[in-house]
CSV table of N, CA and C in Angstrom, one decimal:
chain,number,residue,atom,x,y,z
A,1,MET,N,58.1,-52.4,-14.9
A,1,MET,CA,57.1,-51.5,-15.2
A,1,MET,C,55.7,-51.9,-14.5
A,2,HIS,N,55.0,-50.9,-14.1
A,2,HIS,CA,53.9,-51.0,-13.2
A,2,HIS,C,53.9,-52.1,-12.4
A,3,GLY,N,54.8,-52.1,-11.4
A,3,GLY,CA,54.9,-53.2,-10.5
A,3,GLY,C,55.1,-54.6,-11.0
A,4,GLU,N,56.2,-54.8,-11.7
A,4,GLU,CA,56.5,-56.1,-12.3
A,4,GLU,C,56.2,-57.3,-11.3
A,5,GLY,N,55.6,-58.3,-11.9
A,5,GLY,CA,55.3,-59.6,-11.0
A,5,GLY,C,53.9,-59.4,-10.3
A,6,GLU,N,53.2,-58.3,-10.4
A,6,GLU,CA,52.0,-57.9,-9.9
A,6,GLU,C,50.8,-58.2,-10.8
A,7,GLN,N,49.9,-58.9,-10.4
A,7,GLN,CA,48.7,-59.2,-11.3
A,7,GLN,C,47.7,-58.0,-11.3
A,8,ARG,N,47.5,-57.5,-12.4
A,8,ARG,CA,46.4,-56.4,-12.5
A,8,ARG,C,45.1,-57.0,-13.3
A,9,HIS,N,44.0,-56.4,-12.9
A,9,HIS,CA,42.8,-56.8,-13.8
A,9,HIS,C,42.6,-55.6,-14.6
A,10,ASP,N,42.7,-55.8,-16.0
A,10,ASP,CA,42.4,-54.7,-16.8
A,10,ASP,C,41.3,-55.0,-17.7
A,11,ALA,N,40.9,-54.1,-18.6
A,11,ALA,CA,39.7,-54.4,-19.4
A,11,ALA,C,40.0,-55.5,-20.4
A,12,ALA,N,41.3,-55.6,-20.9
A,12,ALA,CA,41.7,-56.6,-21.8
A,12,ALA,C,41.5,-57.9,-21.3
A,13,GLN,N,41.5,-58.1,-20.1
A,13,GLN,CA,41.4,-59.5,-19.5
A,13,GLN,C,40.0,-59.7,-18.9
A,14,TRP,N,39.0,-58.8,-19.0
A,14,TRP,CA,37.7,-58.9,-18.4
A,14,TRP,C,37.0,-59.8,-19.4
A,15,SER,N,36.1,-60.6,-18.8
A,15,SER,CA,35.3,-61.5,-19.5
A,15,SER,C,33.8,-61.4,-19.0
A,16,PRO,N,32.8,-61.4,-19.9
A,16,PRO,CA,31.4,-61.4,-19.4
A,16,PRO,C,31.0,-62.6,-18.4
A,17,TRP,N,31.7,-63.7,-18.8
A,17,TRP,CA,31.5,-64.9,-18.0
A,17,TRP,C,31.9,-64.8,-16.5
A,18,ASP,N,32.6,-63.7,-16.1
A,18,ASP,CA,32.9,-63.4,-14.8
A,18,ASP,C,32.0,-62.6,-14.2
A,19,SER,N,30.8,-62.3,-14.8
A,19,SER,CA,29.8,-61.4,-14.2
A,19,SER,C,28.5,-62.0,-13.9
A,20,ASP,N,28.0,-61.7,-12.7
A,20,ASP,CA,26.6,-62.2,-12.3
A,20,ASP,C,25.5,-61.7,-13.3
A,21,ALA,N,25.8,-60.5,-13.8
A,21,ALA,CA,24.8,-59.8,-14.6
A,21,ALA,C,24.6,-60.7,-15.9
A,22,TRP,N,25.8,-61.2,-16.4
A,22,TRP,CA,25.7,-61.9,-17.6
A,22,TRP,C,24.9,-63.3,-17.5
A,23,TYR,N,25.1,-63.9,-16.3
A,23,TYR,CA,24.4,-65.1,-16.0
A,23,TYR,C,22.9,-64.8,-15.8
A,24,ALA,N,22.5,-63.8,-15.1
A,24,ALA,CA,21.2,-63.3,-15.0
A,24,ALA,C,20.4,-63.1,-16.4
A,25,ALA,N,21.2,-62.4,-17.2
A,25,ALA,CA,20.7,-62.2,-18.5
A,25,ALA,C,20.5,-63.5,-19.3
A,26,ARG,N,21.4,-64.3,-19.2
A,26,ARG,CA,21.4,-65.6,-20.0
A,26,ARG,C,20.2,-66.5,-19.4
A,27,ASP,N,20.0,-66.5,-18.1
A,27,ASP,CA,19.0,-67.3,-17.5
A,27,ASP,C,17.7,-66.8,-17.8
A,28,ALA,N,17.5,-65.4,-17.9
A,28,ALA,CA,16.3,-64.7,-18.3
A,28,ALA,C,16.0,-64.9,-19.7
A,29,THR,N,17.0,-65.0,-20.6
A,29,THR,CA,16.7,-65.3,-22.1
A,29,THR,C,16.4,-66.7,-22.3
A,30,ALA,N,16.9,-67.6,-21.5
A,30,ALA,CA,16.6,-69.0,-21.7
A,30,ALA,C,15.2,-69.2,-21.2
A,31,ALA,N,14.7,-68.5,-20.1
A,31,ALA,CA,13.3,-68.7,-19.8
A,31,ALA,C,12.3,-68.1,-20.8
A,32,LEU,N,12.7,-67.1,-21.4
A,32,LEU,CA,11.9,-66.4,-22.4
A,32,LEU,C,11.8,-67.4,-23.7
A,33,ARG,N,13.0,-67.7,-24.1
A,33,ARG,CA,13.0,-68.8,-25.1
A,33,ARG,C,12.2,-69.9,-24.9
A,34,ASP,N,12.1,-70.5,-23.7
A,34,ASP,CA,11.4,-71.8,-23.4
A,34,ASP,C,9.8,-71.4,-23.6
A,35,VAL,N,9.4,-70.2,-23.1
A,35,VAL,CA,8.0,-69.9,-23.3
A,35,VAL,C,7.6,-69.6,-24.7
A,36,LEU,N,8.6,-69.0,-25.5
A,36,LEU,CA,8.3,-68.7,-26.8
A,36,LEU,C,8.2,-70.0,-27.6
A,37,THR,N,9.0,-70.9,-27.3
A,37,THR,CA,9.1,-72.2,-28.0
A,37,THR,C,7.7,-72.9,-27.7
A,38,ALA,N,7.3,-72.9,-26.3
A,38,ALA,CA,6.0,-73.6,-25.9
A,38,ALA,C,4.9,-72.9,-26.7
A,39,ALA,N,5.0,-71.6,-27.1
A,39,ALA,CA,3.9,-70.9,-27.8
A,39,ALA,C,4.0,-71.1,-29.2
A,40,GLY,N,5.1,-71.8,-29.8
A,40,GLY,CA,5.3,-72.1,-31.2
A,40,GLY,C,5.9,-70.9,-31.9
A,41,MET,N,6.5,-69.9,-31.1
A,41,MET,CA,7.2,-68.7,-31.8
A,41,MET,C,8.7,-68.8,-31.8
A,42,GLU,N,9.3,-69.9,-31.8
A,42,GLU,CA,10.7,-70.0,-31.7
A,42,GLU,C,11.4,-69.4,-32.9
A,43,ARG,N,10.7,-69.4,-34.0
A,43,ARG,CA,11.3,-68.8,-35.4
A,43,ARG,C,11.0,-67.4,-35.4
A,44,ASP,N,10.1,-66.9,-34.5
A,44,ASP,CA,9.7,-65.5,-34.8
A,44,ASP,C,10.7,-64.5,-34.1
A,45,PHE,N,11.6,-64.9,-33.3
A,45,PHE,CA,12.5,-64.1,-32.6
A,45,PHE,C,13.9,-64.5,-32.9
A,46,PRO,N,14.4,-64.2,-34.1
A,46,PRO,CA,15.8,-64.7,-34.6
A,46,PRO,C,16.8,-64.0,-33.9
A,47,TYR,N,16.6,-62.8,-33.4
A,47,TYR,CA,17.7,-62.0,-32.8
A,47,TYR,C,17.7,-62.1,-31.1
A,48,LEU,N,16.9,-63.0,-30.6
A,48,LEU,CA,16.8,-63.1,-29.1
A,48,LEU,C,18.2,-63.5,-28.6
A,49,ARG,N,18.7,-62.6,-27.7
A,49,ARG,CA,20.1,-63.0,-27.1
A,49,ARG,C,20.2,-62.3,-25.8
A,50,ALA,N,21.2,-62.7,-25.0
A,50,ALA,CA,21.6,-62.1,-23.7
A,50,ALA,C,22.8,-61.3,-24.0
A,51,GLU,N,22.9,-60.1,-23.4
A,51,GLU,CA,24.1,-59.2,-23.7
A,51,GLU,C,24.3,-58.5,-22.3
A,52,LEU,N,25.6,-57.9,-22.4
A,52,LEU,CA,25.9,-56.9,-21.4
A,52,LEU,C,26.3,-55.6,-22.0
A,53,ASN,N,25.8,-54.5,-21.4
A,53,ASN,CA,26.1,-53.2,-22.1
A,53,ASN,C,27.6,-52.8,-21.5
A,54,ALA,N,28.0,-51.6,-21.9
A,54,ALA,CA,29.2,-51.0,-21.6
A,54,ALA,C,29.5,-50.9,-20.0
A,55,PHE,N,28.4,-50.8,-19.3
A,55,PHE,CA,28.4,-50.6,-17.9
A,55,PHE,C,28.3,-51.9,-17.1
A,56,GLY,N,28.2,-53.1,-17.8
A,56,GLY,CA,28.1,-54.3,-17.2
A,56,GLY,C,26.7,-54.8,-16.8
A,57,HIS,N,25.7,-54.1,-17.3
A,57,HIS,CA,24.4,-54.3,-16.9
A,57,HIS,C,23.9,-55.5,-18.0
A,58,GLY,N,23.2,-56.3,-17.5
A,58,GLY,CA,22.6,-57.5,-18.3
A,58,GLY,C,21.4,-57.0,-19.0
A,59,LEU,N,21.3,-57.3,-20.2
A,59,LEU,CA,20.1,-56.9,-21.1
A,59,LEU,C,19.7,-58.1,-22.0
A,60,ILE,N,18.4,-58.2,-22.2
A,60,ILE,CA,17.8,-59.1,-23.2
A,60,ILE,C,17.6,-58.4,-24.4
A,61,GLU,N,18.2,-58.8,-25.6
A,61,GLU,CA,17.8,-58.2,-26.9
A,61,GLU,C,16.8,-59.1,-27.6
A,62,LEU,N,15.6,-58.6,-27.8
A,62,LEU,CA,14.5,-59.3,-28.4
A,62,LEU,C,14.7,-59.1,-30.0
A,63,GLY,N,15.3,-58.1,-30.4
A,63,GLY,CA,15.4,-57.8,-31.9
A,63,GLY,C,14.1,-57.4,-32.6
A,64,ARG,N,14.3,-57.4,-33.9
A,64,ARG,CA,13.1,-57.0,-34.8
A,64,ARG,C,12.3,-58.2,-34.9
A,65,ILE,N,11.0,-57.8,-35.0
A,65,ILE,CA,10.0,-58.9,-35.1
A,65,ILE,C,8.9,-58.3,-36.2
A,66,SER,N,8.2,-59.3,-36.9
A,66,SER,CA,7.2,-58.9,-37.9
A,66,SER,C,6.0,-58.3,-37.2
A,67,PRO,N,5.2,-57.5,-37.9
A,67,PRO,CA,3.9,-57.0,-37.3
A,67,PRO,C,3.1,-58.3,-36.8
A,68,GLU,N,3.0,-59.3,-37.6
A,68,GLU,CA,2.2,-60.5,-37.2
A,68,GLU,C,2.7,-61.1,-35.9
A,69,THR,N,4.1,-61.1,-35.7
A,69,THR,CA,4.6,-61.6,-34.5
A,69,THR,C,4.3,-60.6,-33.3
A,70,ALA,N,4.3,-59.3,-33.5
A,70,ALA,CA,4.0,-58.5,-32.4
A,70,ALA,C,2.5,-58.5,-32.1
A,71,GLU,N,1.6,-58.7,-33.1
A,71,GLU,CA,0.2,-58.9,-32.7
A,71,GLU,C,-0.1,-60.3,-32.0
A,72,ARG,N,0.7,-61.3,-32.3
A,72,ARG,CA,0.5,-62.6,-31.6
A,72,ARG,C,1.0,-62.5,-30.2
A,73,LEU,N,2.1,-61.8,-30.0
A,73,LEU,CA,2.6,-61.6,-28.7
A,73,LEU,C,1.8,-60.7,-27.9
A,74,ALA,N,1.2,-59.6,-28.5
A,74,ALA,CA,0.2,-58.8,-27.7
A,74,ALA,C,-0.9,-59.6,-27.2
A,75,GLU,N,-1.5,-60.4,-28.0
A,75,GLU,CA,-2.5,-61.3,-27.8
A,75,GLU,C,-2.3,-62.3,-26.5
A,76,LEU,N,-1.0,-62.9,-26.6
A,76,LEU,CA,-0.7,-63.7,-25.7
A,76,LEU,C,-0.6,-63.0,-24.2
A,77,LEU,N,0.1,-61.8,-24.2
A,77,LEU,CA,0.1,-61.0,-23.0
A,77,LEU,C,-1.3,-60.6,-22.6
A,78,ARG,N,-2.2,-60.2,-23.5
A,78,ARG,CA,-3.5,-59.9,-23.1
A,78,ARG,C,-4.2,-61.1,-22.3
A,79,ARG,N,-4.0,-62.3,-22.9
A,79,ARG,CA,-4.7,-63.4,-22.4
A,79,ARG,C,-4.0,-63.7,-21.0
A,80,ALA,N,-2.7,-63.6,-20.9
A,80,ALA,CA,-2.0,-63.9,-19.6
A,80,ALA,C,-2.5,-62.8,-18.5
A,81,MET,N,-2.7,-61.6,-18.9
A,81,MET,CA,-3.2,-60.6,-17.9
A,81,MET,C,-4.6,-60.8,-17.5
A,82,SER,N,-5.3,-61.5,-18.4
A,82,SER,CA,-6.8,-61.7,-18.0
A,82,SER,C,-7.1,-62.9,-17.2
A,83,CYS,N,-5.9,-63.6,-16.9
A,83,CYS,CA,-6.1,-64.8,-16.0
A,83,CYS,C,-6.0,-64.6,-14.5
A,84,THR,N,-6.7,-65.3,-13.7
A,84,THR,CA,-6.5,-65.2,-12.3
A,84,THR,C,-5.6,-66.3,-12.0
A,85,ARG,N,-4.7,-66.0,-11.0
A,85,ARG,CA,-3.6,-67.0,-10.6
A,85,ARG,C,-4.1,-67.6,-9.4
A,86,SER,N,-3.9,-69.0,-9.4
A,86,SER,CA,-4.1,-69.8,-8.2
A,86,SER,C,-2.7,-70.0,-7.5
A,87,THR,N,-2.6,-70.6,-6.4
A,87,THR,CA,-1.4,-70.8,-5.6
A,87,THR,C,-0.3,-71.6,-6.4
A,88,ASP,N,-0.7,-72.4,-7.4
A,88,ASP,CA,0.4,-73.1,-8.2
A,88,ASP,C,0.9,-72.3,-9.4
A,89,THR,N,0.4,-71.0,-9.5
A,89,THR,CA,0.7,-70.1,-10.7
A,89,THR,C,0.1,-70.5,-11.9
A,90,ALA,N,-0.7,-71.5,-12.0
A,90,ALA,CA,-1.4,-71.8,-13.3
A,90,ALA,C,-2.6,-70.9,-13.4
A,91,CYS,N,-2.9,-70.6,-14.7
A,91,CYS,CA,-4.1,-69.8,-15.0
A,91,CYS,C,-5.3,-70.6,-14.9
A,92,SER,N,-6.2,-70.2,-13.9
A,92,SER,CA,-7.3,-71.1,-13.7
A,92,SER,C,-8.6,-70.7,-14.5
A,93,HIS,N,-8.8,-69.4,-14.8
A,93,HIS,CA,-9.8,-69.1,-15.8
A,93,HIS,C,-9.7,-67.6,-16.0
A,94,PRO,N,-10.2,-67.1,-17.2
A,94,PRO,CA,-10.1,-65.7,-17.4
A,94,PRO,C,-11.0,-65.0,-16.5
A,95,THR,N,-10.6,-63.7,-16.3
A,95,THR,CA,-11.5,-62.8,-15.5
A,95,THR,C,-12.1,-61.7,-16.5
A,96,ASP,N,-13.3,-61.3,-16.2
A,96,ASP,CA,-13.9,-60.4,-17.0
A,96,ASP,C,-14.3,-59.1,-16.4
């Protein structure tokens, strides 16, 4: 049946760990997790995870967050955007 002895790759045998998109999503999630942890927000993103969609595209699920967490994240992003970057990518001082 269907070319006996022939190995076929079907959807039942597919694994996300065989995908570069999965590793890219996992690495990006880990980088975001590290920054959130450094900001003291590790408990504020309980649904943070790496995923693949049905098309095999890597996605980062941030999940639901509280209004307070959203405000804190917005403030961190505002501060990051107001910094000038030096060659070592550290924020040297806010711009006005």
